[in-house]
Amino acid sequence: MAEEKKEKLTIVMFSGDLDKALAGFILATTAASMGMEVSMFFTFWGLNIIKKNEGSIPSKGLMRKMLNFINRGGSKRLKLSRFNMLGLGTWMMKKLMREMNYPSIDEFITMAKDMGVKMIPCSTTCGVMGLPDEGAFRSEAGSLAGAAYFLNEARDSKVALFI
């Protein structure tokens, strides 16, 4: 008897905003809890979500070094897409989340990994931004892959989202 194929969810994480990252991880962990196979493909500013919080990222070339200095990323540096108010809005949102025992982005990342969610950094974007293959991302992130990998995942998915 043939094994039944799992339904799949594929999410492109294009934005590095806190609220959009939360939405992506809520959907990813919910789908995983429903037995779906989940892939999250992080590209452009979405890479900031899975960048390491500590240390600097070595880059080659002046422009890439400048970009990675200005755009350090990391889950602890994500800001709200609206009502950031020089950081006050982000602080208030994080405080409200703690009061409601709502998971932080760091907790969501760990939870997603434990639930089998694949978190894939985009190799093409990493090349443009000068992010190294190793050392730039959290341990929960998988190997780098390109657009062809994402399109194959999306082609086989019941649901594909762009956040």
mmCIF file of N, CA and C in Angstrom, residues 14-124:
data_model
loop_
_atom_site.group_PDB
_atom_site.id
_atom_site.type_symbol
_atom_site.label_atom_id
_atom_site.label_comp_id
_atom_site.label_asym_id
_atom_site.label_seq_id
_atom_site.Cartn_x
_atom_site.Cartn_y
_atom_site.Cartn_z
ATOM 1 N N PHE A 14 9.947 37.423 3.254
ATOM 2 C CA PHE A 14 10.635 38.510 2.568
ATOM 3 C C PHE A 14 10.875 39.678 3.521
ATOM 4 N N SER A 15 9.978 39.856 4.483
ATOM 5 C CA SER A 15 10.043 40.987 5.399
ATOM 6 C C SER A 15 10.779 40.606 6.680
ATOM 7 N N GLY A 16 11.489 41.555 7.230
ATOM 8 C CA GLY A 16 12.163 41.355 8.506
ATOM 9 C C GLY A 16 11.483 42.116 9.626
ATOM 10 N N ASP A 17 10.202 42.457 9.448
ATOM 11 C CA ASP A 17 9.451 43.169 10.484
ATOM 12 C C ASP A 17 8.959 42.192 11.541
ATOM 13 N N LEU A 18 8.957 42.620 12.791
ATOM 14 C CA LEU A 18 8.562 41.772 13.913
ATOM 15 C C LEU A 18 7.158 41.193 13.724
ATOM 16 N N ASP A 19 6.190 42.038 13.400
ATOM 17 C CA ASP A 19 4.816 41.568 13.278
ATOM 18 C C ASP A 19 4.649 40.565 12.136
ATOM 19 N N LYS A 20 5.362 40.775 11.044
ATOM 20 C CA LYS A 20 5.276 39.848 9.913
ATOM 21 C C LYS A 20 6.001 38.535 10.230
ATOM 22 N N ALA A 21 7.104 38.614 10.980
ATOM 23 C CA ALA A 21 7.801 37.403 11.412
ATOM 24 C C ALA A 21 6.895 36.584 12.326
ATOM 25 N N LEU A 22 6.204 37.265 13.245
ATOM 26 C CA LEU A 22 5.267 36.567 14.132
ATOM 27 C C LEU A 22 4.183 35.863 13.320
ATOM 28 N N ALA A 23 3.613 36.558 12.349
ATOM 29 C CA ALA A 23 2.566 35.951 11.516
ATOM 30 C C ALA A 23 3.094 34.711 10.803
ATOM 31 N N GLY A 24 4.297 34.805 10.246
ATOM 32 C CA GLY A 24 4.886 33.667 9.542
ATOM 33 C C GLY A 24 5.079 32.466 10.452
ATOM 34 N N PHE A 25 5.590 32.710 11.666
ATOM 35 C CA PHE A 25 5.836 31.602 12.590
ATOM 36 C C PHE A 25 4.548 31.056 13.204
ATOM 37 N N ILE A 26 3.548 31.903 13.391
ATOM 38 C CA ILE A 26 2.249 31.400 13.858
ATOM 39 C C ILE A 26 1.687 30.420 12.828
ATOM 40 N N LEU A 27 1.716 30.813 11.562
ATOM 41 C CA LEU A 27 1.200 29.939 10.497
ATOM 42 C C LEU A 27 2.042 28.670 10.366
ATOM 43 N N ALA A 28 3.362 28.815 10.437
ATOM 44 C CA ALA A 28 4.246 27.656 10.269
ATOM 45 C C ALA A 28 4.053 26.636 11.386
ATOM 46 N N THR A 29 4.027 27.108 12.639
ATOM 47 C CA THR A 29 3.889 26.173 13.757
ATOM 48 C C THR A 29 2.485 25.587 13.824
ATOM 49 N N THR A 30 1.487 26.367 13.451
ATOM 50 C CA THR A 30 0.117 25.832 13.419
ATOM 51 C C THR A 30 0.004 24.744 12.363
ATOM 52 N N ALA A 31 0.544 24.999 11.187
ATOM 53 C CA ALA A 31 0.503 23.987 10.113
ATOM 54 C C ALA A 31 1.257 22.732 10.531
ATOM 55 N N ALA A 32 2.418 22.894 11.159
ATOM 56 C CA ALA A 32 3.188 21.733 11.616
ATOM 57 C C ALA A 32 2.401 20.946 12.660
ATOM 58 N N SER A 33 1.684 21.656 13.549
ATOM 59 C CA SER A 33 0.889 20.968 14.572
ATOM 60 C C SER A 33 -0.290 20.217 13.949
ATOM 61 N N MET A 34 -0.686 20.622 12.749
ATOM 62 C CA MET A 34 -1.775 19.943 12.026
ATOM 63 C C MET A 34 -1.242 18.803 11.156
ATOM 64 N N GLY A 35 0.059 18.539 11.258
ATOM 65 C CA GLY A 35 0.647 17.437 10.515
ATOM 66 C C GLY A 35 1.153 17.790 9.135
ATOM 67 N N MET A 36 1.189 19.082 8.803
ATOM 68 C CA MET A 36 1.686 19.497 7.496
ATOM 69 C C MET A 36 3.214 19.569 7.511
ATOM 70 N N GLU A 37 3.802 19.353 6.355
ATOM 71 C CA GLU A 37 5.234 19.571 6.167
ATOM 72 C C GLU A 37 5.412 21.052 5.838
ATOM 73 N N VAL A 38 6.310 21.734 6.554
ATOM 74 C CA VAL A 38 6.425 23.191 6.416
ATOM 75 C C VAL A 38 7.853 23.589 6.054
ATOM 76 N N SER A 39 7.971 24.468 5.043
ATOM 77 C CA SER A 39 9.251 25.068 4.659
ATOM 78 C C SER A 39 9.097 26.575 4.708
ATOM 79 N N MET A 40 10.063 27.233 5.349
ATOM 80 C CA MET A 40 10.114 28.692 5.355
ATOM 81 C C MET A 40 11.381 29.098 4.612
ATOM 82 N N PHE A 41 11.219 29.887 3.560
ATOM 83 C CA PHE A 41 12.324 30.324 2.713
ATOM 84 C C PHE A 41 12.566 31.797 3.007
ATOM 85 N N PHE A 42 13.708 32.130 3.619
ATOM 86 C CA PHE A 42 14.030 33.489 4.047
ATOM 87 C C PHE A 42 14.871 34.179 2.986
ATOM 88 N N THR A 43 14.395 35.329 2.514
ATOM 89 C CA THR A 43 15.114 36.058 1.477
ATOM 90 C C THR A 43 15.105 37.561 1.786
ATOM 91 N N PHE A 44 16.040 38.284 1.226
ATOM 92 C CA PHE A 44 16.223 39.720 1.442
ATOM 93 C C PHE A 44 16.088 40.068 2.919
ATOM 94 N N TRP A 45 15.211 40.996 3.311
ATOM 95 C CA TRP A 45 15.153 41.464 4.701
ATOM 96 C C TRP A 45 14.636 40.370 5.634
ATOM 97 N N GLY A 46 13.978 39.373 5.112
ATOM 98 C CA GLY A 46 13.533 38.241 5.920
ATOM 99 C C GLY A 46 14.692 37.466 6.515
ATOM 100 N N LEU A 47 15.873 37.554 5.894
ATOM 101 C CA LEU A 47 17.062 36.889 6.449
ATOM 102 C C LEU A 47 17.397 37.414 7.839
ATOM 103 N N ASN A 48 17.014 38.672 8.130
ATOM 104 C CA ASN A 48 17.308 39.254 9.450
ATOM 105 C C ASN A 48 16.688 38.441 10.579
ATOM 106 N N ILE A 49 15.584 37.770 10.313
ATOM 107 C CA ILE A 49 14.882 36.993 11.337
ATOM 108 C C ILE A 49 15.758 35.855 11.847
ATOM 109 N N ILE A 50 16.493 35.221 10.949
ATOM 110 C CA ILE A 50 17.274 34.042 11.337
ATOM 111 C C ILE A 50 18.775 34.312 11.450
ATOM 112 N N LYS A 51 19.183 35.586 11.299
ATOM 113 C CA LYS A 51 20.587 35.929 11.532
ATOM 114 C C LYS A 51 20.892 35.776 13.018
ATOM 115 N N LYS A 52 22.145 35.501 13.322
ATOM 116 C CA LYS A 52 22.569 35.422 14.719
ATOM 117 C C LYS A 52 22.388 36.782 15.390
ATOM 118 N N ASN A 53 22.046 36.755 16.654
ATOM 119 C CA ASN A 53 21.872 37.998 17.410
ATOM 120 C C ASN A 53 23.198 38.611 17.844
ATOM 121 N N GLU A 54 24.193 37.773 18.062
ATOM 122 C CA GLU A 54 25.457 38.250 18.608
ATOM 123 C C GLU A 54 26.537 38.302 17.530
ATOM 124 N N GLY A 55 27.508 39.178 17.773
ATOM 125 C CA GLY A 55 28.660 39.268 16.870
ATOM 126 C C GLY A 55 28.346 39.959 15.565
ATOM 127 N N SER A 56 29.396 40.236 14.828
ATOM 128 C CA SER A 56 29.240 40.849 13.509
ATOM 129 C C SER A 56 29.407 39.769 12.441
ATOM 130 N N ILE A 57 28.959 40.084 11.258
ATOM 131 C CA ILE A 57 29.020 39.136 10.153
ATOM 132 C C ILE A 57 30.139 39.573 9.209
ATOM 133 N N PRO A 58 31.159 38.732 9.027
ATOM 134 C CA PRO A 58 32.253 39.108 8.123
ATOM 135 C C PRO A 58 31.769 39.133 6.675
ATOM 136 N N SER A 59 32.169 40.151 5.953
ATOM 137 C CA SER A 59 31.786 40.299 4.545
ATOM 138 C C SER A 59 32.979 40.745 3.731
ATOM 139 N N LYS A 60 32.907 40.493 2.434
ATOM 140 C CA LYS A 60 33.959 40.930 1.522
ATOM 141 C C LYS A 60 33.469 42.143 0.739
ATOM 142 N N GLY A 61 34.317 43.118 0.604
ATOM 143 C CA GLY A 61 33.978 44.314 -0.160
ATOM 144 C C GLY A 61 33.376 45.390 0.729
ATOM 145 N N LEU A 62 33.689 46.624 0.432
ATOM 146 C CA LEU A 62 33.277 47.760 1.244
ATOM 147 C C LEU A 62 31.754 47.888 1.339
ATOM 148 N N MET A 63 31.054 47.804 0.215
ATOM 149 C CA MET A 63 29.597 47.981 0.245
ATOM 150 C C MET A 63 28.908 46.876 1.046
ATOM 151 N N ARG A 64 29.365 45.644 0.908
ATOM 152 C CA ARG A 64 28.763 44.539 1.673
ATOM 153 C C ARG A 64 29.061 44.694 3.168
ATOM 154 N N LYS A 65 30.270 45.122 3.502
ATOM 155 C CA LYS A 65 30.608 45.372 4.908
ATOM 156 C C LYS A 65 29.717 46.466 5.480
ATOM 157 N N MET A 66 29.522 47.550 4.714
ATOM 158 C CA MET A 66 28.651 48.641 5.164
ATOM 159 C C MET A 66 27.217 48.148 5.339
ATOM 160 N N LEU A 67 26.718 47.395 4.365
ATOM 161 C CA LEU A 67 25.351 46.890 4.426
ATOM 162 C C LEU A 67 25.152 46.007 5.658
ATOM 163 N N ASN A 68 26.091 45.113 5.917
ATOM 164 C CA ASN A 68 25.951 44.211 7.059
ATOM 165 C C ASN A 68 26.193 44.913 8.395
ATOM 166 N N PHE A 69 26.904 46.043 8.388
ATOM 167 C CA PHE A 69 27.056 46.835 9.602
ATOM 168 C C PHE A 69 25.749 47.562 9.918
ATOM 169 N N ILE A 70 25.153 48.161 8.896
ATOM 170 C CA ILE A 70 23.896 48.897 9.059
ATOM 171 C C ILE A 70 22.732 47.937 9.325
ATOM 172 N N ASN A 71 22.744 46.803 8.655
ATOM 173 C CA ASN A 71 21.639 45.837 8.684
ATOM 174 C C ASN A 71 22.074 44.580 9.431
ATOM 175 N N ARG A 72 22.371 44.716 10.719
ATOM 176 C CA ARG A 72 22.899 43.582 11.485
ATOM 177 C C ARG A 72 21.901 42.449 11.621
ATOM 178 N N GLY A 73 20.642 42.751 11.735
ATOM 179 C CA GLY A 73 19.632 41.704 11.851
ATOM 180 C C GLY A 73 19.660 41.006 13.191
ATOM 181 N N GLY A 74 19.015 39.864 13.241
ATOM 182 C CA GLY A 74 18.864 39.116 14.479
ATOM 183 C C GLY A 74 17.472 39.326 15.043
ATOM 184 N N SER A 75 16.922 38.287 15.637
ATOM 185 C CA SER A 75 15.546 38.341 16.131
ATOM 186 C C SER A 75 15.321 39.411 17.191
ATOM 187 N N LYS A 76 16.344 39.761 17.934
ATOM 188 C CA LYS A 76 16.205 40.759 18.996
ATOM 189 C C LYS A 76 16.161 42.187 18.452
ATOM 190 N N ARG A 77 16.501 42.385 17.190
ATOM 191 C CA ARG A 77 16.534 43.726 16.597
ATOM 192 C C ARG A 77 15.349 43.999 15.668
ATOM 193 N N LEU A 78 14.420 43.073 15.537
ATOM 194 C CA LEU A 78 13.286 43.277 14.641
ATOM 195 C C LEU A 78 12.367 44.362 15.185
ATOM 196 N N LYS A 79 11.846 45.196 14.277
ATOM 197 C CA LYS A 79 10.960 46.293 14.645
ATOM 198 C C LYS A 79 9.584 46.065 14.021
ATOM 199 N N LEU A 80 8.582 46.728 14.568
ATOM 200 C CA LEU A 80 7.239 46.656 14.002
ATOM 201 C C LEU A 80 7.203 47.346 12.643
ATOM 202 N N SER A 81 6.360 46.857 11.749
ATOM 203 C CA SER A 81 6.240 47.469 10.431
ATOM 204 C C SER A 81 5.474 48.794 10.503
ATOM 205 N N ARG A 82 4.597 48.909 11.496
ATOM 206 C CA ARG A 82 3.836 50.141 11.697
ATOM 207 C C ARG A 82 3.855 50.473 13.178
ATOM 208 N N PHE A 83 3.732 51.721 13.510
ATOM 209 C CA PHE A 83 3.675 52.193 14.892
ATOM 210 C C PHE A 83 4.915 51.831 15.702
ATOM 211 N N ASN A 84 6.067 51.817 15.036
ATOM 212 C CA ASN A 84 7.311 51.545 15.751
ATOM 213 C C ASN A 84 7.633 52.680 16.730
ATOM 214 N N MET A 85 7.365 53.904 16.332
ATOM 215 C CA MET A 85 7.520 55.105 17.171
ATOM 216 C C MET A 85 8.885 55.157 17.857
ATOM 217 N N LEU A 86 9.942 55.103 17.055
ATOM 218 C CA LEU A 86 11.318 55.152 17.544
ATOM 219 C C LEU A 86 11.614 54.048 18.565
ATOM 220 N N GLY A 87 10.961 52.899 18.380
ATOM 221 C CA GLY A 87 11.205 51.747 19.243
ATOM 222 C C GLY A 87 10.190 51.561 20.356
ATOM 223 N N LEU A 88 9.402 52.600 20.652
ATOM 224 C CA LEU A 88 8.414 52.502 21.732
ATOM 225 C C LEU A 88 7.329 51.469 21.403
ATOM 226 N N GLY A 89 6.855 51.482 20.163
ATOM 227 C CA GLY A 89 5.826 50.526 19.752
ATOM 228 C C GLY A 89 6.316 49.087 19.824
ATOM 229 N N THR A 90 7.552 48.864 19.397
ATOM 230 C CA THR A 90 8.139 47.517 19.463
ATOM 231 C C THR A 90 8.276 47.078 20.913
ATOM 232 N N TRP A 91 8.754 47.973 21.771
ATOM 233 C CA TRP A 91 8.893 47.657 23.191
ATOM 234 C C TRP A 91 7.537 47.299 23.789
ATOM 235 N N MET A 92 6.493 48.100 23.473
ATOM 236 C CA MET A 92 5.160 47.838 24.005
ATOM 237 C C MET A 92 4.626 46.483 23.519
ATOM 238 N N MET A 93 4.824 46.179 22.255
ATOM 239 C CA MET A 93 4.346 44.907 21.713
ATOM 240 C C MET A 93 5.029 43.736 22.411
ATOM 241 N N LYS A 94 6.337 43.816 22.592
ATOM 242 C CA LYS A 94 7.058 42.732 23.275
ATOM 243 C C LYS A 94 6.609 42.597 24.727
ATOM 244 N N LYS A 95 6.348 43.724 25.378
ATOM 245 C CA LYS A 95 5.865 43.686 26.765
ATOM 246 C C LYS A 95 4.487 43.037 26.822
ATOM 247 N N LEU A 96 3.597 43.407 25.927
ATOM 248 C CA LEU A 96 2.262 42.806 25.881
ATOM 249 C C LEU A 96 2.347 41.304 25.599
ATOM 250 N N MET A 97 3.248 40.917 24.723
ATOM 251 C CA MET A 97 3.427 39.498 24.417
ATOM 252 C C MET A 97 3.873 38.729 25.658
ATOM 253 N N ARG A 98 4.827 39.292 26.409
ATOM 254 C CA ARG A 98 5.298 38.637 27.646
ATOM 255 C C ARG A 98 4.163 38.516 28.658
ATOM 256 N N GLU A 99 3.367 39.592 28.810
ATOM 257 C CA GLU A 99 2.254 39.576 29.761
ATOM 258 C C GLU A 99 1.219 38.504 29.408
ATOM 259 N N MET A 100 1.062 38.225 28.134
ATOM 260 C CA MET A 100 0.091 37.224 27.676
ATOM 261 C C MET A 100 0.714 35.831 27.547
ATOM 262 N N ASN A 101 1.980 35.697 27.989
ATOM 263 C CA ASN A 101 2.723 34.430 27.831
ATOM 264 C C ASN A 101 2.760 33.973 26.377
ATOM 265 N N TYR A 102 2.879 34.949 25.482
ATOM 266 C CA TYR A 102 2.947 34.707 24.044
ATOM 267 C C TYR A 102 4.407 34.456 23.682
ATOM 268 N N PRO A 103 4.701 33.470 22.850
ATOM 269 C CA PRO A 103 6.110 33.180 22.522
ATOM 270 C C PRO A 103 6.804 34.362 21.828
ATOM 271 N N SER A 104 8.064 34.546 22.157
ATOM 272 C CA SER A 104 8.895 35.532 21.459
ATOM 273 C C SER A 104 9.318 34.922 20.119
ATOM 274 N N ILE A 105 9.930 35.722 19.271
ATOM 275 C CA ILE A 105 10.431 35.193 17.996
ATOM 276 C C ILE A 105 11.458 34.099 18.257
ATOM 277 N N ASP A 106 12.345 34.308 19.232
ATOM 278 C CA ASP A 106 13.336 33.272 19.556
ATOM 279 C C ASP A 106 12.651 31.967 19.950
ATOM 280 N N GLU A 107 11.613 32.059 20.766
ATOM 281 C CA GLU A 107 10.880 30.860 21.176
ATOM 282 C C GLU A 107 10.163 30.216 19.992
ATOM 283 N N PHE A 108 9.598 31.042 19.108
ATOM 284 C CA PHE A 108 8.941 30.510 17.911
ATOM 285 C C PHE A 108 9.938 29.773 17.008
ATOM 286 N N ILE A 109 11.138 30.335 16.868
ATOM 287 C CA ILE A 109 12.155 29.703 16.019
ATOM 288 C C ILE A 109 12.520 28.338 16.573
ATOM 289 N N THR A 110 12.755 28.264 17.881
ATOM 290 C CA THR A 110 13.087 26.988 18.516
ATOM 291 C C THR A 110 11.931 26.001 18.392
ATOM 292 N N MET A 111 10.722 26.479 18.667
ATOM 293 C CA MET A 111 9.534 25.635 18.577
ATOM 294 C C MET A 111 9.349 25.102 17.146
ATOM 295 N N ALA A 112 9.512 25.980 16.169
ATOM 296 C CA ALA A 112 9.352 25.578 14.769
ATOM 297 C C ALA A 112 10.360 24.494 14.405
ATOM 298 N N LYS A 113 11.603 24.686 14.796
ATOM 299 C CA LYS A 113 12.648 23.690 14.512
ATOM 300 C C LYS A 113 12.291 22.351 15.154
ATOM 301 N N ASP A 114 11.866 22.393 16.415
ATOM 302 C CA ASP A 114 11.489 21.171 17.133
ATOM 303 C C ASP A 114 10.296 20.462 16.476
ATOM 304 N N MET A 115 9.455 21.228 15.785
ATOM 305 C CA MET A 115 8.266 20.665 15.122
ATOM 306 C C MET A 115 8.573 20.201 13.698
ATOM 307 N N GLY A 116 9.825 20.351 13.269
ATOM 308 C CA GLY A 116 10.216 19.888 11.948
ATOM 309 C C GLY A 116 10.107 20.905 10.831
ATOM 310 N N VAL A 117 9.855 22.173 11.170
ATOM 311 C CA VAL A 117 9.781 23.225 10.150
ATOM 312 C C VAL A 117 11.179 23.451 9.589
ATOM 313 N N LYS A 118 11.291 23.452 8.253
ATOM 314 C CA LYS A 118 12.575 23.727 7.599
ATOM 315 C C LYS A 118 12.701 25.230 7.394
ATOM 316 N N MET A 119 13.826 25.803 7.840
ATOM 317 C CA MET A 119 14.091 27.231 7.676
ATOM 318 C C MET A 119 15.310 27.383 6.776
ATOM 319 N N ILE A 120 15.067 27.855 5.559
ATOM 320 C CA ILE A 120 16.094 27.869 4.521
ATOM 321 C C ILE A 120 16.463 29.301 4.134
ATOM 322 N N PRO A 121 17.729 29.711 4.336
ATOM 323 C CA PRO A 121 18.174 31.014 3.847
ATOM 324 C C PRO A 121 18.394 30.966 2.322
ATOM 325 N N CYS A 122 18.056 32.043 1.642
ATOM 326 C CA CYS A 122 18.210 32.136 0.188
ATOM 327 C C CYS A 122 19.682 32.354 -0.184
ATOM 328 N N SER A 123 20.229 31.449 -0.959
ATOM 329 C CA SER A 123 21.637 31.529 -1.336
ATOM 330 C C SER A 123 21.929 32.729 -2.234
ATOM 331 N N THR A 124 21.012 33.066 -3.114
ATOM 332 C CA THR A 124 21.228 34.194 -4.024
ATOM 333 C C THR A 124 21.301 35.505 -3.252
#
